[in-house]
PDB file of C-alpha atoms and ligand atoms in Angstrom:
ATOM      1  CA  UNK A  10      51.773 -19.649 116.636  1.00 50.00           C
ATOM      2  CA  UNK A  11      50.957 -16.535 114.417  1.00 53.00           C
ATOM      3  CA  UNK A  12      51.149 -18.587 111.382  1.00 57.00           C
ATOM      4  CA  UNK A  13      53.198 -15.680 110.233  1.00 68.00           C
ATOM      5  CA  UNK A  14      55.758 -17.239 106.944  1.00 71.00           C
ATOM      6  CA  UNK A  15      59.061 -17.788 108.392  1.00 74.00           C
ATOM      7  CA  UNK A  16      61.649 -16.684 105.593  1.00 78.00           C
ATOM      8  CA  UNK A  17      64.890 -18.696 106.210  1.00 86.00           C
ATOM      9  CA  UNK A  18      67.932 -16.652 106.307  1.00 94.00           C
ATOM     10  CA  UNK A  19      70.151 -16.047 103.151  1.00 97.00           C
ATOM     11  CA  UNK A  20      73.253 -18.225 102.136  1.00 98.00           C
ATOM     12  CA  UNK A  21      75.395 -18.600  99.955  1.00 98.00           C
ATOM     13  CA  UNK A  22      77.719 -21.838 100.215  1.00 98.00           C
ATOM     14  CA  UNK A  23      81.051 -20.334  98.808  1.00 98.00           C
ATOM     15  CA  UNK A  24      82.873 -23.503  98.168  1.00 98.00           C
ATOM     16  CA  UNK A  25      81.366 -27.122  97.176  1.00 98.00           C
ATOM     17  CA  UNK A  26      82.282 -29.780  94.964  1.00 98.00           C
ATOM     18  CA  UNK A  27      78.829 -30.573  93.652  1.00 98.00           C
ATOM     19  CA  UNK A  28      80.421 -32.267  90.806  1.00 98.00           C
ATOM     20  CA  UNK A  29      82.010 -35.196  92.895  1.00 98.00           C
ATOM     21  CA  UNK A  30      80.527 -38.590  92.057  1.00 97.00           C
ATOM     22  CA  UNK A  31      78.864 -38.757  95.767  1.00 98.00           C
ATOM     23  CA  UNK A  32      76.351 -36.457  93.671  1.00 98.00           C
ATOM     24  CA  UNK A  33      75.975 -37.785  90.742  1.00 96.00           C
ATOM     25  CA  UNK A  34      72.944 -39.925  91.755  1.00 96.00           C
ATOM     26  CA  UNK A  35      70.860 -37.119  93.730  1.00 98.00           C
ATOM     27  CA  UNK A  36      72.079 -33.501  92.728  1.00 98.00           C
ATOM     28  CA  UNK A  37      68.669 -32.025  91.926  1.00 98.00           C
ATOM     29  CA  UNK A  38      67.830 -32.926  95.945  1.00 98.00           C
ATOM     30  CA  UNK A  39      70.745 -31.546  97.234  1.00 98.00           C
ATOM     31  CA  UNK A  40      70.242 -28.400  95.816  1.00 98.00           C
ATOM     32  CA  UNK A  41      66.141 -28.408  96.729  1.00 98.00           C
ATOM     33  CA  UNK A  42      67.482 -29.046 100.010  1.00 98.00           C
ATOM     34  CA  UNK A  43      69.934 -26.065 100.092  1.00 98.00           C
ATOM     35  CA  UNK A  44      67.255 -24.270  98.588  1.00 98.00           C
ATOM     36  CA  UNK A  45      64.635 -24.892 101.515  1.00 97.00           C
ATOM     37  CA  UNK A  46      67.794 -23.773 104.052  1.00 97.00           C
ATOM     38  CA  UNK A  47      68.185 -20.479 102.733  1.00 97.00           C
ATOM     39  CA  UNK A  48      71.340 -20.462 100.195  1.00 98.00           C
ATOM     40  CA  UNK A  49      70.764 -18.316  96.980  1.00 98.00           C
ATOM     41  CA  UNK A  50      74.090 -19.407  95.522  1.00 98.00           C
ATOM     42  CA  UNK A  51      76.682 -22.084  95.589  1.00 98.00           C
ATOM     43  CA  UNK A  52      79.874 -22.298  94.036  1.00 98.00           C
ATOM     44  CA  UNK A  53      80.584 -24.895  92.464  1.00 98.00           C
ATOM     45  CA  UNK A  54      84.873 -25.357  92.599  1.00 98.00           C
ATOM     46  CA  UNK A  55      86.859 -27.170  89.916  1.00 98.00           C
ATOM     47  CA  UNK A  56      89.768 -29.055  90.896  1.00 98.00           C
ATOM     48  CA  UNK A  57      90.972 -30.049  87.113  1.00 98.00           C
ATOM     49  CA  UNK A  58      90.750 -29.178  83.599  1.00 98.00           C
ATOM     50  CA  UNK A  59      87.550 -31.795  82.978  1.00 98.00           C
ATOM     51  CA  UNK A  60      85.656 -30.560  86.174  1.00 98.00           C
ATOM     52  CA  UNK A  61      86.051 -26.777  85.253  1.00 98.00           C
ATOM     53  CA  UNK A  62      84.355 -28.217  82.417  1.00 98.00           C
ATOM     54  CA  UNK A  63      81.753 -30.235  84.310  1.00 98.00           C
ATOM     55  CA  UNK A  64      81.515 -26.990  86.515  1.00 98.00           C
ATOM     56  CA  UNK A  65      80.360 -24.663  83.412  1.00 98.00           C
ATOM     57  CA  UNK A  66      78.119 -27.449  82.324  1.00 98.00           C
ATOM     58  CA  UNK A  67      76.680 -27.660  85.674  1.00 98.00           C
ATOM     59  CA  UNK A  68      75.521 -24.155  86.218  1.00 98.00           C
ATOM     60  CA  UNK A  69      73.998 -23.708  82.722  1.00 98.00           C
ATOM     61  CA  UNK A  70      71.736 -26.490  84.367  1.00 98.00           C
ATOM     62  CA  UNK A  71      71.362 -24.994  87.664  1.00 98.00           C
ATOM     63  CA  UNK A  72      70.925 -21.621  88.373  1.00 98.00           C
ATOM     64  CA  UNK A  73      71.696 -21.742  91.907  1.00 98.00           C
ATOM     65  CA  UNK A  74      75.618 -22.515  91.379  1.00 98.00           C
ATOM     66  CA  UNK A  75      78.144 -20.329  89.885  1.00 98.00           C
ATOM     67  CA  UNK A  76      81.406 -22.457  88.876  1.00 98.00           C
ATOM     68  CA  UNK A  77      84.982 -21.599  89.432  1.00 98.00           C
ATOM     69  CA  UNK A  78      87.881 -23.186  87.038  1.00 98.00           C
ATOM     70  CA  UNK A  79      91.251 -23.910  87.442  1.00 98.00           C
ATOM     71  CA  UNK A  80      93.542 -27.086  88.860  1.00 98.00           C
ATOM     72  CA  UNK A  81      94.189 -27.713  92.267  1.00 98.00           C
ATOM     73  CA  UNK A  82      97.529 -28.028  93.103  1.00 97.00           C
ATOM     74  CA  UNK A  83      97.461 -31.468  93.852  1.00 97.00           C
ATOM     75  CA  UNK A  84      96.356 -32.447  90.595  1.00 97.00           C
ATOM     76  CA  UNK A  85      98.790 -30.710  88.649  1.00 96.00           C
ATOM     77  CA  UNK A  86     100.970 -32.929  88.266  1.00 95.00           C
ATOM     78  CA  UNK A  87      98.913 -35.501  86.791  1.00 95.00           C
ATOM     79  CA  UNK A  88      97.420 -33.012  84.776  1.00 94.00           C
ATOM     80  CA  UNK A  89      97.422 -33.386  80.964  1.00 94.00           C
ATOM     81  CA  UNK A  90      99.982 -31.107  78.581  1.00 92.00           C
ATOM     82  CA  UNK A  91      96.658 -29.521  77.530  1.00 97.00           C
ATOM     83  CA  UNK A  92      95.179 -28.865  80.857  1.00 98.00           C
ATOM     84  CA  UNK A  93      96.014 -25.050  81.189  1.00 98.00           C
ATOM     85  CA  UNK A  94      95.062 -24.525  77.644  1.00 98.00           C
ATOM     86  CA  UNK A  95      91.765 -26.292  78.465  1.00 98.00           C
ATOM     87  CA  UNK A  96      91.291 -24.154  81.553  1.00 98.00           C
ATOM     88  CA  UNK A  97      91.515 -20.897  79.687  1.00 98.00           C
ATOM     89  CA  UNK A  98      89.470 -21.686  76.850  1.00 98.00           C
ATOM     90  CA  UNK A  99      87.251 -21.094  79.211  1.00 98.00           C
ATOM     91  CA  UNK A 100      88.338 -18.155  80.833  1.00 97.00           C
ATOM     92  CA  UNK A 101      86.271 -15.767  78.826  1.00 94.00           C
ATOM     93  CA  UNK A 102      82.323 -17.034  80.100  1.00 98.00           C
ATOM     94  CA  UNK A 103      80.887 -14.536  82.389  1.00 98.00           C
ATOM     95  CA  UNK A 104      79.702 -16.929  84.552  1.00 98.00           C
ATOM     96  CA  UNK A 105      83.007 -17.686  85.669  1.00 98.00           C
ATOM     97  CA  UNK A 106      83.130 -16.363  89.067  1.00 98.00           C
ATOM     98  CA  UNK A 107      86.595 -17.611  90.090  1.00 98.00           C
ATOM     99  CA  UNK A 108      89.673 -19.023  89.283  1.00 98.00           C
ATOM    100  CA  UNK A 109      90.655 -22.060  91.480  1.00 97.00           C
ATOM    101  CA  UNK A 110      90.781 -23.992  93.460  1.00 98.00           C
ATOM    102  CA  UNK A 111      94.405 -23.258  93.432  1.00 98.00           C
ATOM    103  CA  UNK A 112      96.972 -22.757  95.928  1.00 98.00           C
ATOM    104  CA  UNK A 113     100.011 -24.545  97.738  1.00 98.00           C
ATOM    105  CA  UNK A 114      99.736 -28.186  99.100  1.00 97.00           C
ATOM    106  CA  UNK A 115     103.139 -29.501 101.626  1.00 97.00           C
ATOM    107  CA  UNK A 116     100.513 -32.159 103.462  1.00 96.00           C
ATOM    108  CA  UNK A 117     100.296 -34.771  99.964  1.00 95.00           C
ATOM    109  CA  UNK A 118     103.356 -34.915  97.914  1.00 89.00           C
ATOM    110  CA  UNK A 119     101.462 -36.037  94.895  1.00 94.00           C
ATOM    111  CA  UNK A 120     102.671 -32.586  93.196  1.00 95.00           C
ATOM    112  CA  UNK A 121     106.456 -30.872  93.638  1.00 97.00           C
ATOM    113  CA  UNK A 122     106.078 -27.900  95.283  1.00 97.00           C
ATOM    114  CA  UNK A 123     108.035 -25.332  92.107  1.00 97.00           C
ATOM    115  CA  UNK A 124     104.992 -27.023  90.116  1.00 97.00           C
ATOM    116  CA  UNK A 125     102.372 -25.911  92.446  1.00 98.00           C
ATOM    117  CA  UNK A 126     104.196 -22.343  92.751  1.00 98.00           C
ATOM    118  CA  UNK A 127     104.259 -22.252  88.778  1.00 98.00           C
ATOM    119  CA  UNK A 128     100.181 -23.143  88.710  1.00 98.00           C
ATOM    120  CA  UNK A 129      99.375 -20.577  91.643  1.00 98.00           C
ATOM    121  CA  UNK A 130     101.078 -18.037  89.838  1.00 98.00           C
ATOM    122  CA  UNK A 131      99.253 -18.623  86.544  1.00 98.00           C
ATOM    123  CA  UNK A 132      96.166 -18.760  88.522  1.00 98.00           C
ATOM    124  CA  UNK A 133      96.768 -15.332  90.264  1.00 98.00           C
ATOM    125  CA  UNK A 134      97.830 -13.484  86.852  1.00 98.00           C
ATOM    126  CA  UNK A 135      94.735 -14.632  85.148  1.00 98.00           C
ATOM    127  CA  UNK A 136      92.465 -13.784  87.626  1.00 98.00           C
ATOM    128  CA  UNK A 137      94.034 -10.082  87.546  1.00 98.00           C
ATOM    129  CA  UNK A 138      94.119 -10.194  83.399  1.00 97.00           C
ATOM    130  CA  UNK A 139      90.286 -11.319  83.806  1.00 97.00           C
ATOM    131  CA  UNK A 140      89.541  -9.564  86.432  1.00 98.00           C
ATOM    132  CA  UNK A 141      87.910 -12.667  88.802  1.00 98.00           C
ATOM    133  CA  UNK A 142      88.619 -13.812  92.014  1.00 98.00           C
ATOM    134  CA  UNK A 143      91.222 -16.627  93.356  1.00 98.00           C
ATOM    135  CA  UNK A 144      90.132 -19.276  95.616  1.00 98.00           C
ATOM    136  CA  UNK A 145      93.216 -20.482  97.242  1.00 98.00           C
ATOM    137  CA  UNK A 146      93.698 -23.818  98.973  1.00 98.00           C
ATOM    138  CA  UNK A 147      96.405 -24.354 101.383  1.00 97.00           C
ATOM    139  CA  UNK A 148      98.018 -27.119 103.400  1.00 96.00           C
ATOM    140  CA  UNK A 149     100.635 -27.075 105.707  1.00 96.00           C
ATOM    141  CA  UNK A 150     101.860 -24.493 103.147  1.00 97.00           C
ATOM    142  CA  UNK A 151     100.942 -21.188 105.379  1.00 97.00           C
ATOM    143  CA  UNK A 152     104.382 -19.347 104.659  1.00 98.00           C
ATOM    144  CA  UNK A 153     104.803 -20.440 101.398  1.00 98.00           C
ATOM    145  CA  UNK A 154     100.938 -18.898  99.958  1.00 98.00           C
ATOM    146  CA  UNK A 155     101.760 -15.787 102.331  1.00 98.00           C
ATOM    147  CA  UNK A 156     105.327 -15.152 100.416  1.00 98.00           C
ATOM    148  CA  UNK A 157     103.931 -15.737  96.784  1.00 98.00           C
ATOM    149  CA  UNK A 158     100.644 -14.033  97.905  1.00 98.00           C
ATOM    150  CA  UNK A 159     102.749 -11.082  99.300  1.00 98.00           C
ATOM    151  CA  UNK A 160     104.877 -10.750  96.030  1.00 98.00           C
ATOM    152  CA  UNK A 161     102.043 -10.770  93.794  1.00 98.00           C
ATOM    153  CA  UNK A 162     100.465  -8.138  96.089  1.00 98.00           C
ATOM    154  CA  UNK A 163     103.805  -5.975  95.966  1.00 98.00           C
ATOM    155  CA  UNK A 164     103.815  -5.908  92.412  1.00 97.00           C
ATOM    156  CA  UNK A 165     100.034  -5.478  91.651  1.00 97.00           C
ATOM    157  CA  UNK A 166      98.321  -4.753  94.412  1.00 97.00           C
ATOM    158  CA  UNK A 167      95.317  -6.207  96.179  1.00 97.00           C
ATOM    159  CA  UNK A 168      93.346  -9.161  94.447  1.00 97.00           C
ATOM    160  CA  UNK A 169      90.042 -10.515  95.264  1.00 98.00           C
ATOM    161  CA  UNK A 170      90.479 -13.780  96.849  1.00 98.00           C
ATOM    162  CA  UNK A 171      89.413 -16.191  99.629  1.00 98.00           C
ATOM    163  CA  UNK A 172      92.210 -18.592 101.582  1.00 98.00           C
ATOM    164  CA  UNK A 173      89.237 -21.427 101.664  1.00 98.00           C
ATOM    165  CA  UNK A 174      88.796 -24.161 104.793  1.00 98.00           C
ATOM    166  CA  UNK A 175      90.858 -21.712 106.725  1.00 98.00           C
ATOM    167  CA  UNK A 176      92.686 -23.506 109.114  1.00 97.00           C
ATOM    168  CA  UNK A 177      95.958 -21.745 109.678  1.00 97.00           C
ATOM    169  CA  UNK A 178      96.836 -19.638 112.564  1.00 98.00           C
ATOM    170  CA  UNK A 179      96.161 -16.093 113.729  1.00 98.00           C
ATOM    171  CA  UNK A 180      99.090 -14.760 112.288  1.00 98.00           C
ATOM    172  CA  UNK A 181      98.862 -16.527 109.046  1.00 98.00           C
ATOM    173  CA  UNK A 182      95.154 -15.365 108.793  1.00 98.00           C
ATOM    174  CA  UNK A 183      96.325 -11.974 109.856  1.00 98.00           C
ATOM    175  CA  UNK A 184      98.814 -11.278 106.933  1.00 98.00           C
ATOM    176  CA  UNK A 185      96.086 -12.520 104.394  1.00 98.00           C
ATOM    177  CA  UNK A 186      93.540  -9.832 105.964  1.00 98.00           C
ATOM    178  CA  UNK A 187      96.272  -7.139 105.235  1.00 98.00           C
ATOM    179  CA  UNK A 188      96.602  -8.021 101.752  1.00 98.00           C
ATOM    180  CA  UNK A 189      92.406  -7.384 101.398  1.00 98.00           C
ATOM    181  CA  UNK A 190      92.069 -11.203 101.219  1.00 98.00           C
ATOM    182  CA  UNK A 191      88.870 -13.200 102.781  1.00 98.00           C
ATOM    183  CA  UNK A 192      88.954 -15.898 105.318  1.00 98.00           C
ATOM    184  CA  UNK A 193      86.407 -18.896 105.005  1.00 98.00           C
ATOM    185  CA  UNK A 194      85.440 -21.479 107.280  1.00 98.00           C
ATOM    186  CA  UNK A 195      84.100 -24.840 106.421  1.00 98.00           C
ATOM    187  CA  UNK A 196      83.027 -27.662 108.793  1.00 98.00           C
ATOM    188  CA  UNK A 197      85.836 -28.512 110.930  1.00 98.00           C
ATOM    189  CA  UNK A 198      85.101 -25.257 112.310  1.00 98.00           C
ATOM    190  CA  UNK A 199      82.409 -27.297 114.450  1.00 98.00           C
ATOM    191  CA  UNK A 200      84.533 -29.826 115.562  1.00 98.00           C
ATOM    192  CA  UNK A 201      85.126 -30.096 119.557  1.00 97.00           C
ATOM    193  CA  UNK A 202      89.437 -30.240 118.702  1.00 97.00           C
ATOM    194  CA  UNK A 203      88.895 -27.468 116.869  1.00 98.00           C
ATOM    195  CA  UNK A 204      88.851 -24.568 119.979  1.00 98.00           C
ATOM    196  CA  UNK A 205      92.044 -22.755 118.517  1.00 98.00           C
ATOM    197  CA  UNK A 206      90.520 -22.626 115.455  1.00 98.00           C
ATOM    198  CA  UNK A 207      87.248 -20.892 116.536  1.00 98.00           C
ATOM    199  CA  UNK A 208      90.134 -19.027 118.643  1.00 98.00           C
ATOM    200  CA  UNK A 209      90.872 -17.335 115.270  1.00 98.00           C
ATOM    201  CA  UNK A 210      87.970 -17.371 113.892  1.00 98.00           C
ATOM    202  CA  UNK A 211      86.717 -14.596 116.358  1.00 98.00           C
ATOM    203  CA  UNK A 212      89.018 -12.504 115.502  1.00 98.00           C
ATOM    204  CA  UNK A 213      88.628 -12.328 111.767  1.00 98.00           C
ATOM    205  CA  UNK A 214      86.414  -8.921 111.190  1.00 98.00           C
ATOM    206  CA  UNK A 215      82.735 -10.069 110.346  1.00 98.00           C
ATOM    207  CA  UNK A 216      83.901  -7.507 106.788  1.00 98.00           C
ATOM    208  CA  UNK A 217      86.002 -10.979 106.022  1.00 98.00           C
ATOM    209  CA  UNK A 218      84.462 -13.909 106.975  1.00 98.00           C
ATOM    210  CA  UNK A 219      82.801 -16.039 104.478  1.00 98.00           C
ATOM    211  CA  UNK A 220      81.479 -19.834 105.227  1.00 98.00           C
ATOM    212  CA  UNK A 221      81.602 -22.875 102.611  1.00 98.00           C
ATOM    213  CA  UNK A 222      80.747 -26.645 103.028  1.00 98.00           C
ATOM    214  CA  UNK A 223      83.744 -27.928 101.073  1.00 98.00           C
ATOM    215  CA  UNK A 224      81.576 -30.788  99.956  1.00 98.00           C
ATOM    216  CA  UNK A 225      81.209 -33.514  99.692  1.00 98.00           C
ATOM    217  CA  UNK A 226      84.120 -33.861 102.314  1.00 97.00           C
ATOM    218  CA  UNK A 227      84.235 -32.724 106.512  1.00 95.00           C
ATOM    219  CA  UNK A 228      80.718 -32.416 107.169  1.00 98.00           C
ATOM    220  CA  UNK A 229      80.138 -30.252 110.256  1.00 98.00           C
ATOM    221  CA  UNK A 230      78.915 -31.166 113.552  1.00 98.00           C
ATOM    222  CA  UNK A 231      75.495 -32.866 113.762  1.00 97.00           C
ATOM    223  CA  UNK A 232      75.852 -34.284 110.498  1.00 97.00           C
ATOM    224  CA  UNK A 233      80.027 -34.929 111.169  1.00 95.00           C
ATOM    225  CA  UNK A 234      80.635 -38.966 109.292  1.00 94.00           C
ATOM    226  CA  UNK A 235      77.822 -38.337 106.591  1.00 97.00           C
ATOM    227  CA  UNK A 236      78.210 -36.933 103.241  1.00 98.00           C
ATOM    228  CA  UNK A 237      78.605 -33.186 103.707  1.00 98.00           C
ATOM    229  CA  UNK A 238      76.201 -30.711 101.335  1.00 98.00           C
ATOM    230  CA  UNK A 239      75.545 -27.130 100.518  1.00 98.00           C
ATOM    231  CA  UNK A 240      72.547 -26.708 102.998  1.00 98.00           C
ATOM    232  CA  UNK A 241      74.724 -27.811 106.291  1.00 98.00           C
ATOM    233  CA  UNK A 242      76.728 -24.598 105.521  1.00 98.00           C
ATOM    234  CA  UNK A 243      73.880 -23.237 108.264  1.00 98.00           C
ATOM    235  CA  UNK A 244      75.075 -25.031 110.589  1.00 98.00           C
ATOM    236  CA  UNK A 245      79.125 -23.993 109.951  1.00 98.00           C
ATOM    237  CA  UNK A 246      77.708 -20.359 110.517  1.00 98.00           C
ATOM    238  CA  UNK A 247      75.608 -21.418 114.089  1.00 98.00           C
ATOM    239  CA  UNK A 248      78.956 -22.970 115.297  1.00 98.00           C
ATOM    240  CA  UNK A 249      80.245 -18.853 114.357  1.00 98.00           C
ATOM    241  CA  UNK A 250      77.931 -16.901 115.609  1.00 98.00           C
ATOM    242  CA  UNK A 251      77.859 -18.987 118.804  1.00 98.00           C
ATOM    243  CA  UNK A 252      81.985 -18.411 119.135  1.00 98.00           C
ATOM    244  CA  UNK A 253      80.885 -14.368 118.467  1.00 98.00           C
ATOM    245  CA  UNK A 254      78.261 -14.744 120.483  1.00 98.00           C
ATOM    246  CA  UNK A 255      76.016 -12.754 117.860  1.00 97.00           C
ATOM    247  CA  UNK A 256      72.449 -14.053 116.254  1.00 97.00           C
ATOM    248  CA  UNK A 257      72.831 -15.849 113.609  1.00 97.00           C
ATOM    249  CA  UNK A 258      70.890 -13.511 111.388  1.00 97.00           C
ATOM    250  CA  UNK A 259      74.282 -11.081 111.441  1.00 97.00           C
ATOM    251  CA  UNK A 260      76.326 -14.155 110.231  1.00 98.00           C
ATOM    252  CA  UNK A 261      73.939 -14.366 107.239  1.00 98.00           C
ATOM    253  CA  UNK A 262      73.777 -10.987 106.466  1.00 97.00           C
ATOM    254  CA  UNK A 263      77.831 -10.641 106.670  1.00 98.00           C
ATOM    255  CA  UNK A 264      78.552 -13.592 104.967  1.00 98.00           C
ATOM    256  CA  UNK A 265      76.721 -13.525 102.011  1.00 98.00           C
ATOM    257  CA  UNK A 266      77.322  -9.384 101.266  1.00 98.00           C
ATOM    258  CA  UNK A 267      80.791 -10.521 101.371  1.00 98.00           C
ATOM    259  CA  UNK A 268      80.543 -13.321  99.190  1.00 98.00           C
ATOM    260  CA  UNK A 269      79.174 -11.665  96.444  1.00 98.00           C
ATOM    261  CA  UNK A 270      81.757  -8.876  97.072  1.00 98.00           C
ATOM    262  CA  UNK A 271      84.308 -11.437  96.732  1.00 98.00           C
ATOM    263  CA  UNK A 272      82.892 -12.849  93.450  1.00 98.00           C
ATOM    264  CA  UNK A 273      82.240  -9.563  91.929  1.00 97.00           C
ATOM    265  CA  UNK A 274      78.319 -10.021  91.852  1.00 95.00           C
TER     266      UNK A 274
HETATM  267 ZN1   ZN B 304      87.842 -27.859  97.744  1.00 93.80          ZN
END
């Protein structure tokens, strides 16, 4: 050995829920750990009006993570009368990277779908009025995001967003790239069912690709069963630049410059 200091690689974990309970005990070591692997940044993504909350409150604490807020469509309909209010009485911090999650949702029926359409919409015409990007969940809801996605995008014009835990198909992935969006790949990516998905995945320009842990949930293969965190991102991206057959040093660099192209930093 040279004893030469090996630098890990740079990161930056573009979609975790570090505000889910499964943290609450040990946050400060989950983010040393991400740390030690590399990540400069992790979003952290609200899902309600009290996490965007929790979100804001969580990143004055920790420098690393930059939250997002907004309601995810299946928790709209439990939402308060307040909840949007809420949401954008906080849309004027600067450390508000995003708006989101937000998005369309046919897989759990906890929310009717004109509901979700009405809370994507006010998602995507803040984010234009605030000028921040729109992480968009979807689910079994492919054509749906692409038709409201492609009206907005008619009317206004390109938008900075991500279609997060991609997991639709190449044509689906292929519309969103024509509207400017970004694609991002989480865990499942990893998974030995998941062939067609890596399928696509190779064929999403390296100027669009972006990788997230979506944690707590899906951690990737070796860790698959365990509580996911930011720092197994890495091993998301290995599973990509295997499938591209390209070091994983280019997945770093392309990731992350997109990322903070995405999230205007
Ligand atoms: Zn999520």
């Amino acid at each position: 050995m040279s004893g030469d200091i090996i630098r890990p690689l740079d990161w930056i974990d573009t979609h975790a829920h570090v505000n889910d309970e499964r943290f609450q005990g040990d946050l400060p070591a989950v983010l040393e750990r991400a740390k030690q692997a590399g990540l400069k940044r992790i979003v952290a993504i609200a899902t309600t009006a009290p996490s965007s909350f929790t979100c804001v409150q969580l990143a004055a604490q920790h420098a690393i993570l930059w939250p997002t807020i907004g309601i995810q469509p299946n928790h709209v309909a439990e939402a308060k009368q307040t909840a949007w209010d809420e949401v954008l009485s906080l849309a004027d911090r600067p450390e508000v990277v995003a708006l989101g999650e937000t998005g369309l949702d046919r897989y759990w029926d906890y929310t009717p779908l004109a509901q979700q359409e009405d809370y994507f919409a006010r998602h995507l015409e803040l984010a234009r009025k605030i000028d921040r990007a729109v992480v968009i969940h979807c689910r079994q809801a492919e054509a749906d995001v692409v038709r409201m996605l492609r009206q907005d995008y008619d009317k206004h014009g390109p938008i900075r967003a991500v279609m997060h835990s991609f997991t639709g198909d190449l044509a689906t992935a292929q519309a969103c790239l024509e509207m400017g969006l970004f694609i991002s790949f989480a865990g499942m990516l990893t998974y030995k069912n998941a062939q067609a998905l890596r399928d696509v995945a190779v064929r999403i320009p390296l100027e669009r690709v972006l990788v997230e842990t979506d944690s707590p949930y899906l951690a990737p293969i070796p860790h698959r069963g365990q509580r996911n965190e930011p720092a197994y991102v890495v091993d998301t991206a290995a599973t990509l630049a295997r499938a591209l057959d390209v070091p994983i040093g280019v997945i770093a660099e392309h990731t992350t410059h997109n990322a903070l192209a995405l999230f205007g930093r």
